[in-house]
Amino acid sequence: MAAANHLSELQQQIRERYTSLSKRLQQVAQYVLDNPNSIAFDTVAVIASHAEVPPSTLIRFANAFEFSGFNEMKQLFRKKLVEETTSYTKRAQLLKQEKGGEGVLETPSQVLHELSQANVSALMQLAETTPPQDLDAAVALLEKADTIYIVAMRRAFSIAMYLTYALSHLERRVVLVDGLGSMAAEQMARIGENDVIISASFSPYSPETVAMCEKASEAGAKQIVFTDSQISPLAAHGDVNFIISEAEVDSFRSQTATLCLAQSLVIALAFRFSQKA
């Protein structure tokens, strides 16, 4: 078992292994699951005191889940807390507090440089790790679909807008499920087994997007998923799952890799249609 890359993945591992842990480690597991904010920002001494275990038990707990130390595990909790802070100003303040003011990006030039470099790495990883057979399968689904439904809300909404625009120019029948007027369910009412839904959501996952994927699954529609983990709630419904590692600078995540993948599918579909013309 490898160390978790996302907090949701770690929490699932803890729940699955809870009964096999020693009584002391179960004590830590319970505290870790119930007090994520404490794990994120309290010191090891404070956490140990609240969990009523020696600090060495926290280290043993982290080691049991393949982390080199408890502080390495804490980073997942800090990252999650920052991600869920909707105010970008507050997020920047939390990061500055965490770093003690050191290494914080301050000028627009610094931000641009760091984000550009991170995006280059993310795009290279996307090209190297995306299975060709998954790309072929996704394009085939889009080619055969009667109607293509697109659902990506909140931060991922720009991906949905691009796909709606681009696929419409390929004369595909496209429905953008934007939930305007709380009518997402009505927008999905006619989805069926000959249709395809493209969904995109990243941690913390949009409940609305998850609900629409569940509805599509019940209707028997094929699903193309853009997400960030194999244990994402969207991935359970996907016929083709694209697991994307986006560039990230101080918990501010890019969308460059996801947009590149979306464009690649659209362009590949256009070439396929041109060959049949």
CSV table of C-alpha atoms in Angstrom, one decimal:
chain,number,residue,atom,x,y,z
A,1,MET,CA,0.0,0.0,0.0
A,2,ALA,CA,1.4,3.4,-1.0
A,3,ALA,CA,0.9,6.5,1.0
A,4,ALA,CA,-2.2,8.4,0.1
A,5,ASN,CA,-2.0,11.4,-2.1
A,6,HIS,CA,-5.3,13.0,-1.1
A,7,LEU,CA,-7.0,13.3,2.3
A,8,SER,CA,-10.1,11.5,1.1
A,9,GLU,CA,-7.9,8.5,0.0
A,10,LEU,CA,-6.2,8.5,3.5
A,11,GLN,CA,-9.6,8.6,5.3
A,12,GLN,CA,-10.9,5.7,3.2
A,13,GLN,CA,-7.7,3.7,4.1
A,14,ILE,CA,-8.2,4.4,7.8
A,15,ARG,CA,-11.8,3.3,7.7
A,16,GLU,CA,-11.0,0.1,5.8
A,17,ARG,CA,-8.1,-0.8,8.1
A,18,TYR,CA,-9.6,0.4,11.4
A,19,THR,CA,-10.5,-3.0,12.8
A,20,SER,CA,-7.1,-4.4,12.1
A,21,LEU,CA,-5.3,-1.6,14.0
A,22,SER,CA,-4.1,-2.0,17.6
A,23,LYS,CA,-6.2,-0.3,20.3
A,24,ARG,CA,-3.8,2.6,20.6
A,25,LEU,CA,-3.7,3.2,16.8
A,26,GLN,CA,-7.5,2.9,16.7
A,27,GLN,CA,-7.6,5.7,19.3
A,28,VAL,CA,-5.5,7.9,17.0
A,29,ALA,CA,-7.5,6.9,14.0
A,30,GLN,CA,-10.7,8.0,15.7
A,31,TYR,CA,-9.2,11.4,16.5
A,32,VAL,CA,-7.7,11.8,13.1
A,33,LEU,CA,-11.1,11.2,11.4
A,34,ASP,CA,-13.1,13.4,13.8
A,35,ASN,CA,-10.7,16.4,14.0
A,36,PRO,CA,-9.2,17.2,10.6
A,37,ASN,CA,-8.7,20.9,11.5
A,38,SER,CA,-6.7,20.0,14.6
A,39,ILE,CA,-4.5,17.6,12.6
A,40,ALA,CA,-3.9,20.4,10.0
A,41,PHE,CA,-2.6,23.1,12.4
A,42,ASP,CA,-2.0,21.8,15.9
A,43,THR,CA,1.4,20.6,17.0
A,44,VAL,CA,2.2,17.0,17.5
A,45,ALA,CA,2.3,17.5,21.3
A,46,VAL,CA,-1.2,19.1,21.3
A,47,ILE,CA,-2.6,16.4,19.0
A,48,ALA,CA,-1.1,13.7,21.2
A,49,SER,CA,-2.5,15.3,24.3
A,50,HIS,CA,-6.0,15.6,22.8
A,51,ALA,CA,-5.9,12.0,21.5
A,52,GLU,CA,-4.6,10.8,24.9
A,53,VAL,CA,-1.6,9.0,23.4
A,54,PRO,CA,2.2,9.5,23.5
A,55,PRO,CA,3.6,11.5,20.5
A,56,SER,CA,5.5,8.3,19.5
A,57,THR,CA,2.1,6.7,18.8
A,58,LEU,CA,1.3,9.4,16.3
A,59,ILE,CA,4.5,8.6,14.4
A,60,ARG,CA,3.7,4.8,14.5
A,61,PHE,CA,0.2,5.6,13.1
A,62,ALA,CA,1.7,7.6,10.2
A,63,ASN,CA,4.2,4.9,9.5
A,64,ALA,CA,1.4,2.3,9.4
A,65,PHE,CA,0.0,4.3,6.5
A,66,GLU,CA,3.4,4.5,4.7
A,67,PHE,CA,4.2,8.1,5.7
A,68,SER,CA,7.8,8.8,6.8
A,69,GLY,CA,6.5,10.8,9.7
A,70,PHE,CA,3.4,12.4,11.2
A,71,ASN,CA,4.2,15.8,9.8
A,72,GLU,CA,4.2,14.4,6.3
A,73,MET,CA,0.7,13.1,6.9
A,74,LYS,CA,-0.4,16.4,8.3
A,75,GLN,CA,0.3,18.0,4.9
A,76,LEU,CA,-2.8,16.3,3.4
A,77,PHE,CA,-5.0,17.9,6.1
A,78,ARG,CA,-3.5,21.3,5.6
A,79,LYS,CA,-3.9,21.1,1.8
A,80,LYS,CA,-7.5,20.0,2.1
A,81,LEU,CA,-8.3,22.9,4.5
A,82,VAL,CA,-6.7,25.4,2.2
A,83,GLU,CA,-8.6,24.0,-0.8
A,84,GLU,CA,-11.9,24.3,0.9
A,85,THR,CA,-11.3,27.9,1.8
A,86,THR,CA,-13.4,29.6,-0.9
A,87,SER,CA,-12.0,33.1,-0.3
A,88,TYR,CA,-8.7,33.3,-2.3
A,89,THR,CA,-7.6,36.1,0.1
A,90,LYS,CA,-8.2,33.9,3.1
A,91,ARG,CA,-6.4,31.0,1.4
A,92,ALA,CA,-3.3,33.2,0.8
A,93,GLN,CA,-3.4,34.3,4.4
A,94,LEU,CA,-3.5,30.6,5.6
A,95,LEU,CA,-0.6,29.7,3.4
A,96,LYS,CA,1.4,32.7,4.7
A,97,GLN,CA,0.6,31.7,8.3
A,98,GLU,CA,1.6,28.1,7.6
A,99,LYS,CA,5.0,29.1,6.1
A,100,GLY,CA,5.7,31.9,8.6
A,101,GLY,CA,6.1,34.3,5.7
A,102,GLU,CA,9.0,32.4,4.1
A,103,GLY,CA,8.8,31.3,0.5
A,104,VAL,CA,5.5,33.0,-0.1
A,105,LEU,CA,4.9,34.3,-3.7
A,106,GLU,CA,4.5,38.0,-3.6
A,107,THR,CA,5.0,39.5,-7.1
A,108,PRO,CA,3.0,38.8,-10.2
A,109,SER,CA,6.2,37.8,-11.9
A,110,GLN,CA,7.0,35.2,-9.3
A,111,VAL,CA,3.5,33.8,-9.6
A,112,LEU,CA,3.6,33.6,-13.4
A,113,HIS,CA,7.1,31.9,-13.3
A,114,GLU,CA,6.1,29.3,-10.8
A,115,LEU,CA,2.7,28.5,-12.4
A,116,SER,CA,4.2,28.3,-15.9
A,117,GLN,CA,6.9,25.9,-14.7
A,118,ALA,CA,4.3,23.8,-12.9
A,119,ASN,CA,2.1,23.7,-15.9
A,120,VAL,CA,4.9,22.5,-18.2
A,121,SER,CA,5.5,19.6,-15.8
A,122,ALA,CA,1.7,18.8,-15.6
A,123,LEU,CA,1.4,18.8,-19.4
A,124,MET,CA,4.4,16.5,-19.8
A,125,GLN,CA,2.9,14.1,-17.3
A,126,LEU,CA,-0.5,14.2,-19.0
A,127,ALA,CA,1.1,13.2,-22.3
A,128,GLU,CA,3.2,10.5,-20.9
A,129,THR,CA,0.7,8.8,-18.6
A,130,THR,CA,-2.6,9.0,-20.4
A,131,PRO,CA,-3.3,5.6,-22.0
A,132,PRO,CA,-3.8,5.8,-25.8
A,133,GLN,CA,-6.6,3.3,-25.5
A,134,ASP,CA,-8.6,5.5,-23.2
A,135,LEU,CA,-8.3,8.4,-25.7
A,136,ASP,CA,-9.5,6.1,-28.5
A,137,ALA,CA,-12.4,4.9,-26.3
A,138,ALA,CA,-13.5,8.4,-25.4
A,139,VAL,CA,-13.5,9.6,-29.0
A,140,ALA,CA,-15.4,6.6,-30.1
A,141,LEU,CA,-18.1,7.2,-27.4
A,142,LEU,CA,-18.4,10.9,-28.5
A,143,GLU,CA,-18.7,9.8,-32.1
A,144,LYS,CA,-21.6,7.4,-31.5
A,145,ALA,CA,-23.5,9.4,-28.9
A,146,ASP,CA,-27.0,10.6,-29.7
A,147,THR,CA,-26.7,13.4,-27.2
A,148,ILE,CA,-23.7,14.6,-25.2
A,149,TYR,CA,-24.4,15.9,-21.8
A,150,ILE,CA,-21.7,18.0,-20.1
A,151,VAL,CA,-21.6,18.6,-16.4
A,152,ALA,CA,-18.8,20.4,-14.6
A,153,MET,CA,-19.6,23.0,-11.9
A,154,ARG,CA,-17.9,25.5,-9.7
A,155,ARG,CA,-14.2,25.6,-10.4
A,156,ALA,CA,-14.5,23.1,-13.3
A,157,PHE,CA,-17.3,25.1,-15.1
A,158,SER,CA,-14.9,26.6,-17.6
A,159,ILE,CA,-14.2,23.1,-18.9
A,160,ALA,CA,-17.9,22.5,-19.4
A,161,MET,CA,-18.2,25.8,-21.3
A,162,TYR,CA,-15.4,25.0,-23.6
A,163,LEU,CA,-16.6,21.5,-24.4
A,164,THR,CA,-20.1,22.8,-25.1
A,165,TYR,CA,-18.8,25.4,-27.5
A,166,ALA,CA,-16.4,23.1,-29.3
A,167,LEU,CA,-18.6,20.0,-29.6
A,168,SER,CA,-21.4,22.2,-30.9
A,169,HIS,CA,-19.2,23.3,-33.8
A,170,LEU,CA,-18.8,19.6,-34.7
A,171,GLU,CA,-22.6,19.5,-35.1
A,172,ARG,CA,-23.0,17.3,-32.1
A,173,ARG,CA,-26.2,17.5,-30.1
A,174,VAL,CA,-24.9,19.0,-26.8
A,175,VAL,CA,-26.7,19.7,-23.5
A,176,LEU,CA,-24.9,21.9,-20.9
A,177,VAL,CA,-26.1,20.8,-17.5
A,178,ASP,CA,-25.5,24.1,-15.6
A,179,GLY,CA,-28.2,23.8,-13.0
A,180,LEU,CA,-29.5,27.2,-13.8
A,181,GLY,CA,-32.6,27.8,-11.6
A,182,SER,CA,-31.9,24.6,-9.7
A,183,MET,CA,-33.0,22.6,-12.8
A,184,ALA,CA,-30.1,20.3,-13.3
A,185,ALA,CA,-32.3,17.2,-12.9
A,186,GLU,CA,-34.7,18.6,-15.5
A,187,GLN,CA,-31.9,19.2,-17.9
A,188,MET,CA,-30.9,15.6,-17.5
A,189,ALA,CA,-34.4,14.2,-17.7
A,190,ARG,CA,-34.1,12.7,-21.2
A,191,ILE,CA,-30.7,11.1,-20.9
A,192,GLY,CA,-30.6,7.5,-22.0
A,193,GLU,CA,-28.4,4.6,-22.8
A,194,ASN,CA,-27.5,5.9,-26.3
A,195,ASP,CA,-26.1,9.1,-24.8
A,196,VAL,CA,-22.8,10.1,-23.2
A,197,ILE,CA,-22.1,12.4,-20.3
A,198,ILE,CA,-18.8,14.2,-19.8
A,199,SER,CA,-18.2,15.2,-16.2
A,200,ALA,CA,-15.4,17.0,-14.5
A,201,SER,CA,-14.8,17.5,-10.8
A,202,PHE,CA,-11.8,17.7,-8.5
A,203,SER,CA,-11.3,17.5,-4.8
A,204,PRO,CA,-13.3,18.8,-3.0
A,205,TYR,CA,-15.9,17.3,-5.4
A,206,SER,CA,-19.0,19.1,-6.4
A,207,PRO,CA,-22.1,17.3,-4.9
A,208,GLU,CA,-24.2,18.5,-7.9
A,209,THR,CA,-21.8,16.9,-10.4
A,210,VAL,CA,-21.7,13.7,-8.4
A,211,ALA,CA,-25.5,13.6,-8.3
A,212,MET,CA,-25.8,14.0,-12.0
A,213,CYS,CA,-23.3,11.2,-12.6
A,214,GLU,CA,-25.4,8.9,-10.4
A,215,LYS,CA,-28.5,9.9,-12.4
A,216,ALA,CA,-26.7,9.2,-15.7
A,217,SER,CA,-25.6,5.8,-14.4
A,218,GLU,CA,-29.1,4.9,-13.5
A,219,ALA,CA,-30.2,5.8,-17.1
A,220,GLY,CA,-27.5,3.6,-18.6
A,221,ALA,CA,-25.6,6.4,-20.3
A,222,LYS,CA,-21.9,6.1,-21.1
A,223,GLN,CA,-19.6,8.3,-19.0
A,224,ILE,CA,-16.3,10.1,-19.7
A,225,VAL,CA,-14.8,11.4,-16.4
A,226,PHE,CA,-12.2,14.1,-15.8
A,227,THR,CA,-11.1,13.9,-12.2
A,228,ASP,CA,-8.0,13.7,-9.9
A,229,SER,CA,-8.2,10.3,-8.2
A,230,GLN,CA,-9.2,6.7,-8.8
A,231,ILE,CA,-11.3,6.9,-5.6
A,232,SER,CA,-13.1,10.1,-6.8
A,233,PRO,CA,-16.9,9.6,-6.5
A,234,LEU,CA,-17.1,10.3,-10.2
A,235,ALA,CA,-14.7,7.5,-11.1
A,236,ALA,CA,-17.1,4.8,-9.8
A,237,HIS,CA,-19.4,5.7,-12.7
A,238,GLY,CA,-16.9,6.2,-15.5
A,239,ASP,CA,-16.6,4.1,-18.6
A,240,VAL,CA,-13.4,6.1,-19.4
A,241,ASN,CA,-11.7,7.8,-16.4
A,242,PHE,CA,-9.0,10.4,-17.0
A,243,ILE,CA,-7.1,10.9,-13.8
A,244,ILE,CA,-5.4,14.3,-14.2
A,245,SER,CA,-2.7,15.8,-12.0
A,246,GLU,CA,-3.0,19.5,-12.4
A,247,ALA,CA,-0.3,22.0,-11.8
A,248,GLU,CA,-0.5,23.5,-8.3
A,249,VAL,CA,1.3,26.4,-6.7
A,250,ASP,CA,0.7,26.9,-3.0
A,251,SER,CA,-2.7,25.1,-3.2
A,252,PHE,CA,-3.9,27.2,-6.1
A,253,ARG,CA,-4.6,24.7,-8.9
A,254,SER,CA,-4.4,25.3,-12.6
A,255,GLN,CA,-6.8,23.9,-15.2
A,256,THR,CA,-4.3,23.8,-18.1
A,257,ALA,CA,-3.9,20.0,-18.3
A,258,THR,CA,-7.6,19.4,-18.1
A,259,LEU,CA,-8.4,21.9,-20.8
A,260,CYS,CA,-5.6,20.4,-23.0
A,261,LEU,CA,-7.1,17.0,-22.7
A,262,ALA,CA,-10.6,18.3,-23.5
A,263,GLN,CA,-9.2,20.1,-26.6
A,264,SER,CA,-7.3,16.9,-27.6
A,265,LEU,CA,-10.5,14.9,-27.6
A,266,VAL,CA,-12.4,17.5,-29.6
A,267,ILE,CA,-9.7,17.8,-32.2
A,268,ALA,CA,-9.3,14.0,-32.5
A,269,LEU,CA,-13.1,13.8,-33.0
A,270,ALA,CA,-12.9,16.4,-35.7
A,271,PHE,CA,-10.2,14.5,-37.6
A,272,ARG,CA,-12.2,11.3,-37.3
A,273,PHE,CA,-15.3,13.0,-38.9
A,274,SER,CA,-13.1,14.6,-41.7
A,275,GLN,CA,-11.8,11.1,-42.6
A,276,LYS,CA,-15.4,9.9,-43.2
A,277,ALA,CA,-16.5,13.0,-45.2
